[in-house]
Coordinates of C-alpha atoms in Angstrom, one line a residue:
Chain Z
M29 CA 35.5 35.1 -54.4
S30 CA 34.0 37.9 -53.0
T31 CA 31.1 37.7 -50.8
A32 CA 28.8 39.1 -53.3
E33 CA 29.5 36.4 -55.8
A34 CA 29.1 33.9 -53.2
R35 CA 25.7 35.2 -52.4
D36 CA 24.8 35.2 -56.0
A37 CA 25.8 31.6 -56.4
G38 CA 24.1 30.3 -53.3
P39 CA 20.4 29.7 -52.6
P40 CA 18.1 32.7 -51.9
V41 CA 18.4 34.2 -48.2
V42 CA 15.3 35.0 -46.2
T43 CA 15.4 38.8 -45.3
E44 CA 13.3 40.2 -42.3
P45 CA 10.5 42.4 -43.9
R46 CA 10.3 46.0 -43.1
R47 CA 7.5 46.6 -40.8
Y48 CA 6.5 50.3 -41.6
G49 CA 3.1 49.8 -40.0
R50 CA 5.0 48.9 -36.6
W51 CA 7.2 51.9 -37.0
A52 CA 4.3 54.3 -37.6
S53 CA 2.3 53.0 -34.7
A54 CA 5.4 53.2 -32.3
A55 CA 5.6 56.7 -33.4
G56 CA 2.2 57.5 -32.8
V57 CA 2.1 56.1 -29.2
L58 CA 5.3 58.1 -28.4
L59 CA 3.4 61.2 -29.8
L60 CA 0.2 60.6 -27.8
F61 CA 2.3 60.1 -24.9
Y62 CA 4.0 63.4 -25.1
L63 CA 0.7 65.1 -25.6
I64 CA -0.7 63.8 -22.3
A65 CA 2.7 64.1 -20.3
R66 CA 3.3 67.7 -21.3
P67 CA 0.3 69.6 -19.9
I68 CA 0.9 67.5 -16.7
Y69 CA 4.6 68.3 -16.3
L70 CA 4.1 71.9 -17.3
N71 CA 1.2 72.6 -15.1
P72 CA 2.0 75.6 -12.9
L73 CA -0.2 74.1 -10.2
I74 CA 2.3 71.4 -9.6
D75 CA 5.3 72.3 -7.6
H76 CA 8.0 69.7 -8.9
S77 CA 10.5 70.8 -5.9
V78 CA 7.9 69.4 -3.5
I79 CA 8.1 66.1 -5.2
G80 CA 12.0 66.1 -5.2
E81 CA 11.9 67.2 -1.4
Y82 CA 9.7 64.5 -0.3
L83 CA 10.7 61.4 -2.4
F84 CA 13.3 60.4 0.0
H85 CA 12.1 62.1 3.2
P86 CA 12.5 60.0 6.2
V87 CA 8.7 59.9 6.9
I88 CA 7.8 58.7 3.4
L89 CA 10.9 56.1 3.6
G90 CA 9.3 54.7 6.8
G91 CA 5.9 54.5 5.0
V92 CA 7.6 52.6 2.2
W93 CA 9.1 50.2 5.1
V94 CA 5.6 49.5 6.5
T95 CA 4.1 48.9 3.2
L96 CA 6.9 46.4 2.2
T97 CA 6.7 44.6 5.5
I98 CA 2.8 44.6 5.5
A99 CA 2.7 43.2 1.9
T100 CA 5.4 40.7 2.4
S101 CA 4.0 39.3 5.8
A102 CA 0.5 39.1 3.9
M103 CA 2.2 37.2 0.9
V104 CA 3.8 34.7 3.3
L105 CA 0.4 34.3 5.0
A106 CA -1.3 34.0 1.7
T107 CA 1.3 31.5 0.0
V108 CA 1.2 29.2 3.0
L109 CA -2.6 29.0 3.7
G110 CA -3.4 29.3 -0.4
V111 CA -1.2 26.0 -0.9
T112 CA -2.7 24.3 2.1
L113 CA -6.3 25.2 0.8
G114 CA -5.3 24.5 -2.7
L115 CA -4.1 21.0 -1.7
M116 CA -7.3 20.4 0.3
A117 CA -9.4 21.4 -2.8
T118 CA -7.8 18.4 -4.8
S119 CA -7.9 16.1 -1.8
S120 CA -10.2 12.9 -1.8
N121 CA -11.3 13.8 1.8
P122 CA -14.8 15.4 1.5
V123 CA -14.3 17.3 4.8
L124 CA -11.4 19.0 3.5
T125 CA -12.8 20.0 0.3
V126 CA -15.9 21.6 1.9
I127 CA -13.5 23.5 4.3
N128 CA -11.8 24.7 1.1
R129 CA -15.2 25.8 -0.6
A130 CA -16.5 27.5 2.6
Y131 CA -13.4 29.5 3.1
I132 CA -13.3 30.8 -0.5
A133 CA -17.0 31.5 -0.3
F134 CA -16.5 33.9 2.7
F135 CA -13.1 35.3 2.0
R136 CA -13.5 36.0 -1.6
A137 CA -17.1 37.5 -1.1
V138 CA -16.5 40.2 1.6
P139 CA -14.8 43.1 0.1
L140 CA -11.2 43.6 1.0
L141 CA -11.8 47.0 2.4
V142 CA -14.4 45.4 4.8
Q143 CA -12.2 42.8 6.0
I144 CA -9.5 45.1 6.7
L145 CA -11.9 47.3 8.8
I146 CA -13.2 44.3 10.7
W147 CA -9.7 43.2 11.7
G148 CA -8.8 46.7 12.5
N149 CA -11.9 47.0 14.8
L150 CA -11.8 43.5 16.4
S151 CA -11.6 45.0 19.8
L152 CA -15.1 46.3 19.5
L153 CA -16.1 42.5 19.2
F154 CA -13.7 40.9 21.6
R155 CA -11.9 42.9 24.3
R156 CA -9.4 40.4 25.2
I157 CA -7.9 37.3 23.2
A158 CA -7.1 34.2 25.3
L159 CA -6.3 30.7 24.8
S160 CA -7.2 28.2 27.5
I161 CA -7.3 24.5 27.7
P162 CA -11.0 23.6 27.7
F163 CA -12.4 22.2 30.9
T164 CA -9.4 23.2 33.1
S165 CA -8.4 26.4 34.5
I166 CA -5.1 26.5 32.6
T167 CA -4.7 29.7 30.4
L168 CA -2.0 29.8 27.9
F169 CA -2.2 33.3 27.2
D170 CA -4.6 36.2 27.8
L171 CA -4.0 39.5 26.1
D172 CA -5.8 42.7 25.4
T173 CA -7.1 42.6 21.8
N174 CA -5.7 46.3 21.1
D175 CA -2.3 45.0 22.2
V176 CA -2.1 42.1 19.7
M177 CA -4.3 43.6 16.9
T178 CA -2.1 46.4 15.8
T179 CA -2.8 48.4 12.6
F180 CA 0.2 46.3 11.2
V181 CA -1.4 42.7 12.3
A182 CA -4.8 43.8 11.2
G183 CA -3.4 45.0 7.8
A184 CA -1.5 41.9 7.1
L185 CA -4.2 39.5 8.1
G186 CA -6.9 41.3 6.2
L187 CA -4.7 41.2 3.0
G188 CA -3.5 37.8 3.7
L189 CA -6.6 36.0 4.5
H190 CA -8.3 37.5 1.5
Q191 CA -5.5 36.9 -1.0
A192 CA -5.2 33.2 0.2
A193 CA -8.7 32.4 -1.1
Y194 CA -7.4 33.7 -4.5
I195 CA -4.1 32.1 -4.4
S196 CA -5.9 28.7 -3.4
E197 CA -7.8 28.8 -6.6
I198 CA -4.8 29.4 -8.5
V199 CA -2.9 26.5 -6.8
R200 CA -5.9 24.3 -7.5
A201 CA -6.0 25.1 -11.3
G202 CA -2.2 24.4 -11.4
L203 CA -2.3 21.1 -9.6
T204 CA -5.2 19.8 -11.9
S205 CA -3.2 21.0 -14.8
V206 CA -0.6 18.3 -14.1
D207 CA -1.2 15.1 -15.8
R208 CA -2.6 12.2 -13.9
G209 CA 0.1 9.9 -15.2
Q210 CA 2.7 11.9 -13.4
R211 CA 1.0 10.7 -10.2
D212 CA 0.7 7.2 -11.4
A213 CA 4.6 7.3 -12.5
A214 CA 5.6 8.7 -8.9
L215 CA 3.4 6.3 -6.9
S216 CA 4.4 3.2 -8.9
M217 CA 8.2 3.8 -8.1
G218 CA 7.1 3.7 -4.5
M219 CA 7.1 7.4 -3.4
Q220 CA 5.2 8.5 -0.5
R221 CA 2.1 10.7 -1.1
R222 CA 3.8 13.6 0.4
Q223 CA 6.9 13.3 -2.0
V224 CA 4.4 12.7 -5.0
T225 CA 3.0 16.0 -4.1
F226 CA 6.1 18.1 -3.3
R227 CA 8.6 16.5 -5.5
V228 CA 6.5 15.7 -8.7
V229 CA 3.1 17.4 -9.0
L230 CA 3.8 20.9 -7.2
P231 CA 7.0 21.6 -9.2
Q232 CA 5.1 21.2 -12.5
A233 CA 2.1 23.0 -11.3
M234 CA 4.4 25.9 -10.3
R235 CA 4.7 26.6 -13.9
V236 CA 1.1 27.2 -14.2
I237 CA 0.7 28.9 -10.9
V238 CA 3.5 31.4 -10.9
P239 CA 2.3 33.9 -13.7
P240 CA -1.2 34.5 -12.1
A241 CA 0.1 34.3 -8.6
G242 CA 2.6 37.0 -9.4
N243 CA -0.2 39.0 -10.6
E244 CA -2.0 38.7 -7.5
F245 CA 1.0 39.6 -5.3
I246 CA 1.5 42.6 -7.4
S247 CA -2.0 43.7 -6.8
L248 CA -1.7 42.7 -3.2
L249 CA 1.4 45.1 -3.0
K250 CA -0.8 47.9 -4.2
A251 CA -3.9 46.8 -2.3
S252 CA -1.8 47.3 1.1
S253 CA -2.6 51.0 0.5
L254 CA -6.1 50.2 1.7
V255 CA -4.8 49.9 5.4
F256 CA -4.8 53.6 4.9
V257 CA -8.3 53.3 6.5
I258 CA -7.0 51.9 9.7
A259 CA -4.3 54.4 9.8
G260 CA -1.9 51.7 8.9
G261 CA 1.3 54.0 8.7
D262 CA 2.1 52.7 5.1
L263 CA 3.3 54.7 2.4
L264 CA -0.1 56.1 1.4
T265 CA -1.1 57.0 5.0
K266 CA 2.4 58.9 5.3
A267 CA 1.9 60.8 2.1
Q268 CA -1.6 61.6 3.1
N269 CA -0.6 62.8 6.6
I270 CA 2.1 65.0 5.1
A271 CA -0.2 66.5 2.4
A272 CA -3.0 67.2 5.2
T273 CA -0.4 69.6 6.6
N274 CA 1.2 71.2 3.7
L275 CA -1.9 70.8 1.3
R276 CA 0.4 69.4 -1.6
V277 CA -2.0 66.6 -2.3
I278 CA -1.1 65.9 -5.8
E279 CA 2.6 66.2 -5.2
L280 CA 2.5 63.7 -2.5
L281 CA 0.4 61.3 -4.4
T282 CA 3.1 61.6 -7.1
V283 CA 5.5 60.7 -4.7
A284 CA 3.7 57.7 -3.4
S285 CA 2.9 56.7 -7.2
I286 CA 6.6 56.8 -7.9
W287 CA 7.4 54.4 -5.0
Y288 CA 4.6 52.0 -5.9
L289 CA 5.9 52.0 -9.5
G290 CA 9.3 51.3 -8.3
M291 CA 8.3 48.6 -5.9
V292 CA 6.0 46.9 -8.7
A293 CA 8.8 47.1 -11.2
I294 CA 11.2 45.2 -9.0
A295 CA 8.5 42.6 -7.9
T296 CA 7.8 41.9 -11.8
A297 CA 11.5 41.4 -12.4
G298 CA 11.5 38.9 -9.4
Q299 CA 8.6 37.3 -11.0
R300 CA 10.1 36.6 -14.5
L301 CA 13.0 35.0 -12.5
I302 CA 11.0 32.6 -10.6
E303 CA 8.9 31.9 -14.0
R304 CA 12.1 30.9 -15.7
R305 CA 13.4 28.7 -12.9
F306 CA 10.0 26.8 -13.1
S307 CA 9.9 26.3 -16.8
R308 CA 13.0 24.2 -16.9
G309 CA 12.6 21.3 -19.4
Y310 CA 10.0 23.2 -21.3
R311 CA 10.9 24.9 -24.6
R312 CA 10.8 28.5 -24.5
D313 CA 10.2 30.8 -27.4
R314 CA 11.8 34.3 -27.8
T315 CA 9.9 36.4 -25.5
S316 CA 8.3 39.7 -26.6
T317 CA 10.7 41.6 -24.2
S318 CA 13.7 40.3 -25.8
R319 CA 12.5 41.4 -29.2
I320 CA 11.8 44.8 -27.9
R321 CA 15.3 44.9 -26.5
M322 CA 16.8 43.8 -29.8
T323 CA 14.9 46.4 -31.7
V324 CA 16.0 49.2 -29.4
R325 CA 19.7 47.9 -29.8
K326 CA 19.2 48.0 -33.5
V327 CA 17.8 51.6 -33.5
L328 CA 20.6 52.9 -31.1
A329 CA 23.2 51.3 -33.4
W330 CA 21.8 53.0 -36.3
Chain Y
M30 CA 9.6 -22.4 -10.2
V31 CA 8.5 -19.4 -8.0
A32 CA 5.7 -17.3 -9.0
A33 CA 6.7 -13.7 -9.1
V34 CA 3.2 -12.5 -9.7
E35 CA 0.0 -14.4 -8.8
V36 CA -3.5 -13.3 -9.7
T37 CA -6.1 -15.2 -8.4
N38 CA -9.9 -14.8 -9.1
V39 CA -9.8 -11.1 -9.3
S40 CA -12.8 -8.9 -10.1
K41 CA -13.1 -5.3 -10.7
S42 CA -15.9 -2.9 -11.8
F43 CA -15.9 0.7 -12.5
G44 CA -19.3 1.5 -11.6
D45 CA -21.7 -1.0 -13.6
V46 CA -19.0 -1.8 -16.0
E47 CA -17.0 -5.1 -15.0
V48 CA -13.3 -4.6 -16.1
L49 CA -12.1 -7.8 -14.4
V50 CA -14.0 -10.9 -14.1
N51 CA -12.3 -13.7 -12.1
A52 CA -9.1 -13.1 -13.6
S53 CA -6.2 -15.5 -12.9
L54 CA -2.7 -15.3 -14.0
V55 CA 0.8 -16.4 -12.9
V56 CA 4.0 -15.0 -13.9
E57 CA 7.1 -17.2 -13.1
A58 CA 10.1 -15.6 -11.5
G59 CA 12.6 -14.6 -14.1
T60 CA 10.3 -15.0 -17.2
T61 CA 8.8 -12.5 -19.5
L62 CA 5.0 -12.9 -20.0
G63 CA 3.2 -11.3 -22.9
L64 CA -0.4 -10.3 -22.3
I65 CA -2.2 -9.6 -25.3
G66 CA -6.0 -9.3 -26.2
P67 CA -8.4 -6.9 -27.8
S68 CA -9.0 -3.3 -26.7
G69 CA -11.0 -3.1 -23.6
A70 CA -10.3 -6.6 -22.5
G71 CA -9.0 -5.2 -19.0
K72 CA -5.2 -5.6 -19.8
S73 CA -4.0 -2.3 -18.5
T74 CA -6.5 -2.4 -15.5
L75 CA -5.2 -5.8 -14.5
L76 CA -1.6 -4.4 -14.5
R77 CA -2.5 -1.2 -12.6
C78 CA -4.1 -3.4 -10.1
I79 CA -1.0 -5.3 -9.5
N80 CA 0.9 -2.5 -8.1
H81 CA -2.4 -1.0 -6.6
L82 CA -2.7 2.1 -8.6
E83 CA -6.3 0.6 -8.9
T84 CA -8.2 -1.2 -6.1
I85 CA -9.9 -4.3 -6.7
D86 CA -13.2 -5.6 -5.6
S87 CA -12.4 -9.2 -4.6
G88 CA -9.6 -11.9 -5.3
I89 CA -5.9 -12.2 -4.4
I90 CA -2.8 -10.4 -6.1
K91 CA 0.5 -11.5 -4.7
V92 CA 3.9 -10.4 -5.7
H93 CA 6.6 -12.8 -4.4
G94 CA 4.1 -14.2 -2.1
K95 CA 3.1 -10.9 -0.6
L96 CA -0.3 -9.1 -0.8
V97 CA 0.3 -5.6 -2.3
G98 CA -2.4 -3.2 -1.4
Y99 CA -4.3 -5.3 1.4
R100 CA -3.8 -7.1 4.5
R101 CA -5.9 -10.4 4.9
E102 CA -8.2 -11.3 7.9
G103 CA -9.8 -14.6 7.2
D104 CA -11.9 -14.1 3.9
R105 CA -11.8 -10.3 4.2
L106 CA -9.3 -7.8 2.7
F107 CA -8.5 -4.5 4.3
E108 CA -6.8 -1.7 2.3
L109 CA -3.1 -0.7 3.9
G110 CA -2.1 2.6 4.8
H111 CA -0.6 4.7 2.2
G112 CA 2.9 4.6 3.6
E113 CA 3.0 0.7 3.5
I114 CA 1.4 0.5 0.1
A115 CA 4.0 2.8 -1.2
R116 CA 6.9 0.5 0.5
R117 CA 5.4 -2.6 -1.3
R118 CA 5.2 -0.7 -4.5
A119 CA 8.8 0.1 -4.5
D120 CA 9.7 -3.3 -5.6
I121 CA 7.5 -3.4 -8.7
G122 CA 8.7 -1.3 -11.6
M123 CA 6.2 0.1 -14.0
V124 CA 6.6 1.3 -17.6
F125 CA 3.8 3.3 -19.2
Q126 CA 2.3 3.7 -22.5
L127 CA 2.7 7.5 -22.5
F128 CA 6.2 7.3 -20.7
N129 CA 5.2 9.5 -18.0
L130 CA 8.7 10.8 -17.4
F131 CA 8.8 13.9 -15.1
P132 CA 9.4 16.9 -17.6
H133 CA 10.9 19.1 -15.0
M134 CA 13.7 16.6 -14.4
T135 CA 16.7 15.6 -17.1
A136 CA 16.8 12.1 -17.9
I137 CA 19.3 11.0 -15.3
E138 CA 17.2 12.9 -12.6
N139 CA 14.3 10.7 -13.7
V140 CA 16.2 7.7 -13.2
M141 CA 17.7 8.9 -10.0
A142 CA 14.3 10.1 -8.5
G143 CA 13.4 6.6 -7.3
P144 CA 16.8 5.5 -5.5
V145 CA 17.0 9.1 -4.1
Y146 CA 13.5 9.7 -2.7
V147 CA 12.4 6.1 -2.0
R148 CA 15.3 4.3 -1.2
G149 CA 17.3 7.4 0.4
M150 CA 20.5 6.6 -1.6
D151 CA 23.1 9.4 -1.5
K152 CA 23.0 11.7 -4.7
G153 CA 26.4 10.8 -5.8
E154 CA 25.8 7.1 -5.5
A155 CA 22.5 7.3 -7.2
R156 CA 23.9 9.3 -10.2
A157 CA 26.4 6.5 -10.7
V158 CA 23.6 3.7 -10.5
A159 CA 21.4 5.8 -12.9
M160 CA 24.4 6.2 -15.3
E161 CA 24.6 2.3 -15.3
H162 CA 20.9 1.9 -16.1
L163 CA 21.1 4.5 -18.8
R164 CA 24.0 2.5 -20.4
T165 CA 21.7 -0.5 -20.4
V166 CA 19.3 1.2 -22.5
A167 CA 21.9 2.9 -24.7
L168 CA 21.3 6.5 -23.4
E169 CA 24.3 7.3 -21.3
N170 CA 25.0 10.3 -23.8
R171 CA 21.6 11.8 -23.2
A172 CA 21.6 11.9 -19.4
D173 CA 21.6 15.8 -19.2
F174 CA 18.7 16.1 -21.8
Y175 CA 15.2 17.0 -20.5
P176 CA 12.4 14.8 -21.7
S177 CA 11.1 17.2 -24.2
E178 CA 14.7 17.2 -25.9
L179 CA 14.3 13.3 -26.7
S180 CA 12.6 11.3 -29.2
G181 CA 9.6 9.0 -28.1
G182 CA 11.6 6.0 -28.4
Q183 CA 14.5 7.6 -26.2
Q184 CA 12.0 8.7 -23.7
Q185 CA 10.6 5.2 -23.2
R186 CA 14.0 3.8 -23.0
V187 CA 14.4 6.6 -20.1
G188 CA 11.2 5.2 -18.7
I189 CA 12.6 1.6 -18.6
A190 CA 15.9 2.7 -17.1
R191 CA 13.9 4.6 -14.3
A192 CA 11.8 1.3 -13.5
L193 CA 15.2 -0.6 -13.5
A194 CA 16.7 1.9 -11.0
M195 CA 14.6 0.6 -8.4
D196 CA 16.0 -2.9 -8.8
P197 CA 12.4 -4.1 -9.0
K198 CA 11.4 -8.0 -8.5
V199 CA 8.8 -7.5 -11.1
M200 CA 8.5 -4.8 -14.1
L201 CA 5.1 -4.1 -15.5
L202 CA 5.1 -2.7 -18.9
D203 CA 1.8 -1.2 -20.1
E204 CA 1.7 -1.2 -23.9
P205 CA 5.2 0.3 -24.0
T206 CA 5.4 0.6 -27.9
S207 CA 2.0 1.8 -28.5
S208 CA 2.5 5.4 -28.8
L209 CA 5.8 5.3 -30.7
D210 CA 6.1 6.0 -34.3
P211 CA 6.8 2.6 -36.2
E212 CA 10.5 3.3 -37.0
L213 CA 11.2 3.9 -33.1
V214 CA 9.3 0.5 -31.8
G215 CA 12.3 -1.6 -32.7
E216 CA 14.9 0.2 -30.3
V217 CA 12.6 -0.2 -27.5
L218 CA 11.5 -3.9 -28.3
D219 CA 15.5 -4.5 -28.5
T220 CA 15.7 -3.1 -25.0
M221 CA 12.9 -5.3 -23.8
T222 CA 14.4 -8.5 -25.4
E223 CA 17.8 -7.9 -23.8
L224 CA 16.1 -7.3 -20.2
S225 CA 14.1 -10.6 -21.0
G226 CA 17.5 -12.5 -21.7
R227 CA 18.8 -11.2 -18.5
G228 CA 16.2 -13.1 -16.5
I229 CA 14.2 -10.0 -15.4
T230 CA 10.7 -10.8 -14.7
M231 CA 8.4 -8.8 -17.0
L232 CA 4.8 -8.7 -17.4
V233 CA 4.2 -6.9 -20.9
V234 CA 0.9 -5.7 -22.2
T235 CA 1.6 -5.5 -25.9
H236 CA 0.1 -5.4 -29.3
E237 CA 3.5 -6.5 -30.9
I238 CA 2.8 -10.1 -31.6
G239 CA 6.1 -10.4 -33.0
F240 CA 7.6 -9.7 -29.7
A241 CA 5.4 -12.0 -27.9
R242 CA 6.4 -14.6 -30.1
S243 CA 10.1 -14.2 -30.2
S244 CA 10.8 -12.8 -26.8
C245 CA 8.3 -14.0 -24.3
D246 CA 8.6 -17.2 -22.4
A247 CA 4.7 -17.3 -22.1
V248 CA 1.8 -15.4 -23.6
A249 CA -1.5 -15.0 -22.1
I250 CA -4.7 -13.9 -23.9
M251 CA -7.3 -11.6 -22.2
V252 CA -10.7 -11.2 -23.5
D253 CA -13.7 -9.5 -21.5
G254 CA -12.0 -9.2 -18.4
G255 CA -10.6 -12.7 -18.0
I256 CA -7.6 -14.8 -19.0
I257 CA -8.8 -17.1 -21.6
E258 CA -5.5 -18.7 -22.7
H259 CA -2.1 -19.0 -21.1
G260 CA 1.1 -20.9 -22.1
P261 CA 4.1 -21.0 -24.4
P262 CA 4.0 -18.6 -27.4
G263 CA 4.3 -21.7 -29.7
E264 CA 1.1 -23.1 -28.4
V265 CA -1.0 -20.0 -27.5
L266 CA -0.1 -18.0 -30.7
V267 CA -0.3 -21.2 -33.0
N268 CA -2.8 -23.5 -31.6
P269 CA -5.2 -21.7 -29.2
K270 CA -7.9 -23.7 -27.6
E271 CA -10.8 -21.1 -27.4
E272 CA -12.6 -19.8 -30.3
R273 CA -12.4 -16.4 -28.9
S274 CA -8.6 -16.5 -28.9
R275 CA -8.4 -17.8 -32.6
A276 CA -10.9 -14.7 -33.5
F277 CA -8.7 -12.3 -31.9
L278 CA -5.4 -13.7 -33.3
R279 CA -7.0 -13.8 -36.9
R280 CA -7.7 -10.1 -36.5
V281 CA -4.3 -9.0 -35.4
I282 CA -2.1 -11.4 -37.5
A283 CA -3.9 -11.5 -40.8

């Protein structure tokens, strides 16, 4: 029996419809992209060789390193502080919830750029930073503010403290999204409150927390370019410094943009991995990316 | 007979609403008590007070002779610290109407959670113990399934295995079959009947009068925050003393 006969004999088979509209819109988007990219690429005022020359220039690479370390330090600070503040928000202790509200009220209200400038200029307010035990003459440390508050520290603090306010709201939303019954079940088997939070509630909250938190961290990565205003030595600062001497402003901004694009792409991939880790036990639908990949594969095969 | 659970004159209000009014109840060790009564009578609240998921306003609740959430000084009760309450709760198992399985853990991880996190048991040993309890509820072949991959009845049986894994002195079951499809109720009731036969002390809030009649050693009826009837199923369900009991039974048995 041939396959054609078998198909004739069997029940009707569902076939994917041909979606002409999608193909037409995809072609339209590609055409639009071409129309925009062409005049930029062919513009005689851009010297492409400068982009290639500086893309892996040691000074630029140094800037990339500073950007990555500032952003990472700020993320660590924002995560630790944000989770702590988020847990405080859901606490039954009114003192803790008030601290949470006050922190968010302040650090979310003052613009990030202003906060970075404040930390960068802290020495105007405090000449020295010292810690001594009250009512005694014992001093644990006493340092010149400018030695402590380097542009790196100022940048990481400004970014991290600001970001923590947003992360804490995301954590709070995640914690409240977990059903109360989960807490009851964990408590009823005799878990200590710390275990209830870290073994049961937080792992489930992570599923809700990770997508928006990843979003925040990606914007933090880019917002790290604001440390330019305190001469932070990051990617943008370095690119601008070079541009100031060779006047190739657009070329060096392009170099910086390419690096930001690359860093964000890697961060996005990392975010996807973490999301998958925390969606254990929940059914996943076919994601849009896999559908795009399948279509591309189909087109290539054809 | 030893009293596994002893509730004496317990009262509790949520704001202006009195949920428990001088409620008293005794569950003998090794027996199964079915707690029935109309919705809103306070049955679930009473159960939640026994393992201190809810606080009480006055009265005494003892499990195997020991107060759960409080320490007593004369005629006053002081709430214990969280750590001590957790330690006392570990001996009281609870099964919930909505299962409350941990969705990020597989069936066996759910059952292992108590032994590992609370008793500090080593993971390999806990896995073996958990497997034994999954076998009790006839789910050893679903050990590595996540709750979302199990039917309601299977989830509730995992819930029962999870409570058993702590080797509790008392099991509290809060309407364990109320959110199940009718065809799945039987498998959970069968599991409970088997546990009852094994002499595990259980306090079951239920709407399954048939289960109360055939598998419980005693039945109590709760109305308006108080226990108004308590005795062997043959007496309480057939010849209740109170008119309110008769009214309730007429509605559910009719």
